[in-house]
Amino acid sequence: MAFELVKLGYDYTALEPHIDARTMEIHHTKHHAGYTTKLNGAVEGTDLEGKTIEDILSGVSGHSTAVRNNGGGYYNHNLYWDVIAPGGAKAPEGELLDAINDSFGSVKNFQEAFVQAAVTRFGSGWAWLVLQKNKLAVSSTPNQDNPLMDVAEVQGTPILGIDVWEHAYYLNYQNRRPDYVNAFWDLINWDEVARRFKG
């Protein structure tokens, strides 16, 4: 079965003023759609056809650059749309909050580490909150790489991610990536992050 572009469960206007509708529409219908189409083209007729995206990414070092870039772009955006979906808790709670405190000392320390990873990622890429067994870590990856990949410096299961490619924020923020990263805290659906944390 071919990979399909996910339908958002909310309108493109739903994240305003933090992310404008035009950015959302272009990001979803052009960028994410493009990764999806190119991923399908890259796996068609290969032994990757029919595999889950997670299985493909876990052994990505053995696949083509097209599979790595487009598979990462497909997976990363699926996660991104879910963790910024409107609604849900506005702060970490329960077991997730305990894990953040255990891993970083406090929510504030975690936020500082996450912001640092996002704003210092040179060029295009992502910053992540990653689950590694029972511990959490913050990392960043270039391009469309992610922690599921066997090529990632920090490996694990991503449970929160921010897209710091310019297409994610440039219409609203231009070159002010830190402003976009700081606005991201008002968008996070912590219920979705907690769901991913519990697996």
mmCIF file of C-alpha atoms in Angstrom:
data_model
loop_
_atom_site.group_PDB
_atom_site.id
_atom_site.type_symbol
_atom_site.label_atom_id
_atom_site.label_comp_id
_atom_site.label_asym_id
_atom_site.label_seq_id
_atom_site.Cartn_x
_atom_site.Cartn_y
_atom_site.Cartn_z
ATOM 1 C CA MET A 1 0.000 0.000 0.000
ATOM 2 C CA ALA A 2 1.319 3.422 -0.938
ATOM 3 C CA PHE A 3 2.009 6.053 1.713
ATOM 4 C CA GLU A 4 -0.704 8.710 1.840
ATOM 5 C CA LEU A 5 -0.589 12.373 2.770
ATOM 6 C CA VAL A 6 -2.332 12.689 6.130
ATOM 7 C CA LYS A 7 -5.419 14.856 6.382
ATOM 8 C CA LEU A 8 -5.081 17.434 9.128
ATOM 9 C CA GLY A 9 -7.715 17.256 11.826
ATOM 10 C CA TYR A 10 -7.909 21.049 11.936
ATOM 11 C CA ASP A 11 -8.098 24.048 9.605
ATOM 12 C CA TYR A 12 -5.037 25.832 8.284
ATOM 13 C CA THR A 13 -6.180 28.885 10.301
ATOM 14 C CA ALA A 14 -6.265 26.955 13.596
ATOM 15 C CA LEU A 15 -2.724 27.813 14.708
ATOM 16 C CA GLU A 16 -2.884 31.554 14.060
ATOM 17 C CA PRO A 17 -1.335 33.907 15.047
ATOM 18 C CA HIS A 18 1.653 31.644 15.789
ATOM 19 C CA ILE A 19 1.615 29.898 12.397
ATOM 20 C CA ASP A 20 -0.333 31.627 9.631
ATOM 21 C CA ALA A 21 -2.781 29.807 7.359
ATOM 22 C CA ARG A 22 -0.750 30.396 4.194
ATOM 23 C CA THR A 23 2.359 28.826 5.722
ATOM 24 C CA MET A 24 0.298 25.862 6.912
ATOM 25 C CA GLU A 25 -1.293 25.342 3.502
ATOM 26 C CA ILE A 26 2.006 25.518 1.594
ATOM 27 C CA HIS A 27 3.781 23.371 4.169
ATOM 28 C CA HIS A 28 1.128 20.637 4.044
ATOM 29 C CA THR A 29 -0.009 20.627 0.410
ATOM 30 C CA LYS A 30 3.363 21.333 -1.219
ATOM 31 C CA HIS A 31 6.236 20.264 1.046
ATOM 32 C CA HIS A 32 4.675 17.322 2.904
ATOM 33 C CA ALA A 33 2.785 16.212 -0.208
ATOM 34 C CA GLY A 34 6.037 16.332 -2.160
ATOM 35 C CA TYR A 35 7.870 14.117 0.342
ATOM 36 C CA THR A 36 4.970 11.652 0.264
ATOM 37 C CA THR A 37 4.892 11.422 -3.539
ATOM 38 C CA LYS A 38 8.675 11.083 -3.825
ATOM 39 C CA LEU A 39 8.801 8.451 -1.051
ATOM 40 C CA ASN A 40 6.274 6.343 -2.938
ATOM 41 C CA GLY A 41 8.357 6.692 -6.086
ATOM 42 C CA ALA A 42 11.542 5.735 -4.237
ATOM 43 C CA VAL A 43 10.142 2.511 -2.724
ATOM 44 C CA GLU A 44 8.040 1.404 -5.685
ATOM 45 C CA GLY A 45 9.280 -1.892 -7.085
ATOM 46 C CA THR A 46 11.814 -2.417 -4.268
ATOM 47 C CA ASP A 47 11.800 -4.734 -1.261
ATOM 48 C CA LEU A 48 10.723 -1.729 0.839
ATOM 49 C CA GLU A 49 7.262 -1.755 -0.712
ATOM 50 C CA GLY A 50 4.689 -2.691 1.922
ATOM 51 C CA LYS A 51 6.997 -1.964 4.881
ATOM 52 C CA THR A 52 6.049 0.545 7.569
ATOM 53 C CA ILE A 53 7.804 3.894 7.563
ATOM 54 C CA GLU A 54 9.339 3.039 10.953
ATOM 55 C CA ASP A 55 10.850 -0.179 9.562
ATOM 56 C CA ILE A 56 12.230 1.672 6.556
ATOM 57 C CA LEU A 57 13.818 4.423 8.641
ATOM 58 C CA SER A 58 15.393 2.043 11.175
ATOM 59 C CA GLY A 59 17.653 0.678 8.439
ATOM 60 C CA VAL A 60 17.924 3.813 6.349
ATOM 61 C CA SER A 61 21.712 3.601 6.004
ATOM 62 C CA GLY A 62 21.169 0.738 3.586
ATOM 63 C CA HIS A 63 18.728 2.650 1.389
ATOM 64 C CA SER A 64 18.975 5.391 -1.227
ATOM 65 C CA THR A 65 19.285 9.086 -0.468
ATOM 66 C CA ALA A 66 15.774 9.523 -1.913
ATOM 67 C CA VAL A 67 14.362 7.058 0.638
ATOM 68 C CA ARG A 68 16.273 8.735 3.480
ATOM 69 C CA ASN A 69 15.241 12.300 2.606
ATOM 70 C CA ASN A 70 11.641 11.643 1.593
ATOM 71 C CA GLY A 71 10.972 8.940 4.172
ATOM 72 C CA GLY A 72 12.219 11.288 6.877
ATOM 73 C CA GLY A 73 10.164 14.163 5.470
ATOM 74 C CA TYR A 74 7.057 11.989 5.408
ATOM 75 C CA TYR A 75 7.451 10.687 8.970
ATOM 76 C CA ASN A 76 8.654 13.941 10.536
ATOM 77 C CA HIS A 77 5.716 15.958 9.237
ATOM 78 C CA ASN A 78 3.183 13.349 10.355
ATOM 79 C CA LEU A 79 4.541 13.754 13.885
ATOM 80 C CA TYR A 80 4.746 17.544 13.648
ATOM 81 C CA TRP A 81 1.081 18.008 12.632
ATOM 82 C CA ASP A 82 -0.034 15.795 15.519
ATOM 83 C CA VAL A 83 2.011 17.466 18.259
ATOM 84 C CA ILE A 84 0.802 20.949 17.261
ATOM 85 C CA ALA A 85 -2.857 19.923 16.875
ATOM 86 C CA PRO A 86 -5.151 22.331 18.735
ATOM 87 C CA GLY A 87 -6.528 21.134 22.070
ATOM 88 C CA GLY A 88 -4.974 18.901 24.679
ATOM 89 C CA ALA A 89 -2.992 19.771 27.762
ATOM 90 C CA LYS A 90 -0.966 22.984 27.603
ATOM 91 C CA ALA A 91 1.840 21.620 29.784
ATOM 92 C CA PRO A 92 3.318 18.185 30.485
ATOM 93 C CA GLU A 93 1.516 16.229 33.194
ATOM 94 C CA GLY A 94 1.653 12.908 35.040
ATOM 95 C CA GLU A 95 4.226 10.305 33.980
ATOM 96 C CA LEU A 96 5.567 12.504 31.180
ATOM 97 C CA LEU A 97 6.170 15.383 33.592
ATOM 98 C CA ASP A 98 7.938 12.995 35.982
ATOM 99 C CA ALA A 99 10.141 11.721 33.157
ATOM 100 C CA ILE A 100 11.033 15.285 32.081
ATOM 101 C CA ASN A 101 11.952 16.192 35.653
ATOM 102 C CA ASP A 102 13.973 12.976 36.068
ATOM 103 C CA SER A 103 15.836 13.469 32.789
ATOM 104 C CA PHE A 104 16.430 17.234 32.828
ATOM 105 C CA GLY A 105 15.912 18.341 36.432
ATOM 106 C CA SER A 106 12.966 20.586 35.557
ATOM 107 C CA VAL A 107 10.639 21.587 32.741
ATOM 108 C CA LYS A 108 12.575 24.854 32.451
ATOM 109 C CA ASN A 109 15.844 22.982 31.903
ATOM 110 C CA PHE A 110 14.186 20.819 29.259
ATOM 111 C CA GLN A 111 12.783 23.878 27.473
ATOM 112 C CA GLU A 112 16.173 25.591 27.471
ATOM 113 C CA ALA A 113 17.848 22.483 26.008
ATOM 114 C CA PHE A 114 15.137 22.096 23.355
ATOM 115 C CA VAL A 115 15.293 25.766 22.320
ATOM 116 C CA GLN A 116 19.089 25.574 22.132
ATOM 117 C CA ALA A 117 18.902 22.484 19.902
ATOM 118 C CA ALA A 118 16.359 24.182 17.621
ATOM 119 C CA VAL A 119 17.967 27.590 17.227
ATOM 120 C CA THR A 120 21.536 26.301 16.819
ATOM 121 C CA ARG A 121 20.734 23.671 14.163
ATOM 122 C CA PHE A 122 22.757 25.019 11.243
ATOM 123 C CA GLY A 123 20.748 25.260 8.049
ATOM 124 C CA SER A 124 17.617 23.130 7.826
ATOM 125 C CA GLY A 125 16.583 20.394 10.203
ATOM 126 C CA TRP A 126 14.649 19.435 13.309
ATOM 127 C CA ALA A 127 14.910 19.453 17.104
ATOM 128 C CA TRP A 128 13.510 16.529 19.082
ATOM 129 C CA LEU A 129 12.454 15.227 22.465
ATOM 130 C CA VAL A 130 13.507 11.583 22.270
ATOM 131 C CA LEU A 131 12.531 8.574 24.373
ATOM 132 C CA GLN A 132 15.435 6.197 24.992
ATOM 133 C CA LYS A 133 14.245 3.251 27.091
ATOM 134 C CA ASN A 134 13.114 5.025 30.296
ATOM 135 C CA LYS A 135 15.060 8.249 29.770
ATOM 136 C CA LEU A 136 14.377 11.367 27.713
ATOM 137 C CA ALA A 137 16.934 13.275 25.672
ATOM 138 C CA VAL A 138 16.983 16.367 23.445
ATOM 139 C CA SER A 139 18.677 16.258 20.069
ATOM 140 C CA SER A 140 18.662 17.832 16.646
ATOM 141 C CA THR A 141 19.083 16.352 13.190
ATOM 142 C CA PRO A 142 19.970 17.857 9.815
ATOM 143 C CA ASN A 143 17.660 17.945 6.818
ATOM 144 C CA GLN A 144 14.855 15.361 7.215
ATOM 145 C CA ASP A 145 16.778 12.945 9.437
ATOM 146 C CA ASN A 146 15.243 11.827 12.730
ATOM 147 C CA PRO A 147 16.127 9.736 15.818
ATOM 148 C CA LEU A 148 14.505 6.574 14.402
ATOM 149 C CA MET A 149 17.251 6.387 11.784
ATOM 150 C CA ASP A 150 20.286 4.187 12.307
ATOM 151 C CA VAL A 151 22.410 7.131 11.116
ATOM 152 C CA ALA A 152 21.203 9.478 13.882
ATOM 153 C CA GLU A 153 23.710 10.679 16.468
ATOM 154 C CA VAL A 154 21.027 10.322 19.185
ATOM 155 C CA GLN A 155 18.742 7.363 18.521
ATOM 156 C CA GLY A 156 15.375 6.577 20.063
ATOM 157 C CA THR A 157 11.691 7.281 19.567
ATOM 158 C CA PRO A 158 10.842 10.929 18.840
ATOM 159 C CA ILE A 159 7.837 12.098 20.873
ATOM 160 C CA LEU A 160 8.045 15.836 20.126
ATOM 161 C CA GLY A 161 9.619 17.587 17.176
ATOM 162 C CA ILE A 162 9.893 21.077 15.736
ATOM 163 C CA ASP A 163 10.543 21.731 12.062
ATOM 164 C CA VAL A 164 13.199 24.418 11.706
ATOM 165 C CA TRP A 165 13.334 24.431 7.910
ATOM 166 C CA GLU A 166 12.630 27.982 6.748
ATOM 167 C CA HIS A 167 9.481 26.858 4.928
ATOM 168 C CA ALA A 168 7.937 26.146 8.354
ATOM 169 C CA TYR A 169 8.115 29.746 9.517
ATOM 170 C CA TYR A 170 9.566 32.193 6.988
ATOM 171 C CA LEU A 171 6.364 33.989 5.868
ATOM 172 C CA ASN A 172 5.602 35.001 9.449
ATOM 173 C CA TYR A 173 9.015 35.205 11.081
ATOM 174 C CA GLN A 174 11.511 35.728 8.215
ATOM 175 C CA ASN A 175 14.979 35.084 9.683
ATOM 176 C CA ARG A 176 13.781 35.209 13.316
ATOM 177 C CA ARG A 177 13.923 31.491 14.041
ATOM 178 C CA PRO A 178 14.105 32.033 17.845
ATOM 179 C CA ASP A 179 10.724 33.842 17.740
ATOM 180 C CA TYR A 180 9.156 30.874 15.934
ATOM 181 C CA VAL A 181 10.726 28.397 18.381
ATOM 182 C CA ASN A 182 9.442 30.381 21.371
ATOM 183 C CA ALA A 183 5.944 30.558 19.838
ATOM 184 C CA PHE A 184 6.019 26.762 19.456
ATOM 185 C CA TRP A 185 5.488 26.337 23.219
ATOM 186 C CA ASP A 186 1.980 27.815 22.826
ATOM 187 C CA LEU A 187 1.129 25.222 20.154
ATOM 188 C CA ILE A 188 2.196 21.923 21.714
ATOM 189 C CA ASN A 189 -0.557 19.396 22.385
ATOM 190 C CA TRP A 190 0.928 17.690 25.433
ATOM 191 C CA ASP A 191 -1.744 14.975 25.400
ATOM 192 C CA GLU A 192 -0.349 13.809 22.059
ATOM 193 C CA VAL A 193 3.233 13.951 23.364
ATOM 194 C CA ALA A 194 2.149 11.906 26.408
ATOM 195 C CA ARG A 195 0.433 9.359 24.125
ATOM 196 C CA ARG A 196 3.661 8.910 22.181
ATOM 197 C CA PHE A 197 5.640 8.695 25.436
ATOM 198 C CA LYS A 198 3.445 5.806 26.638
ATOM 199 C CA GLY A 199 3.830 4.152 23.225
#
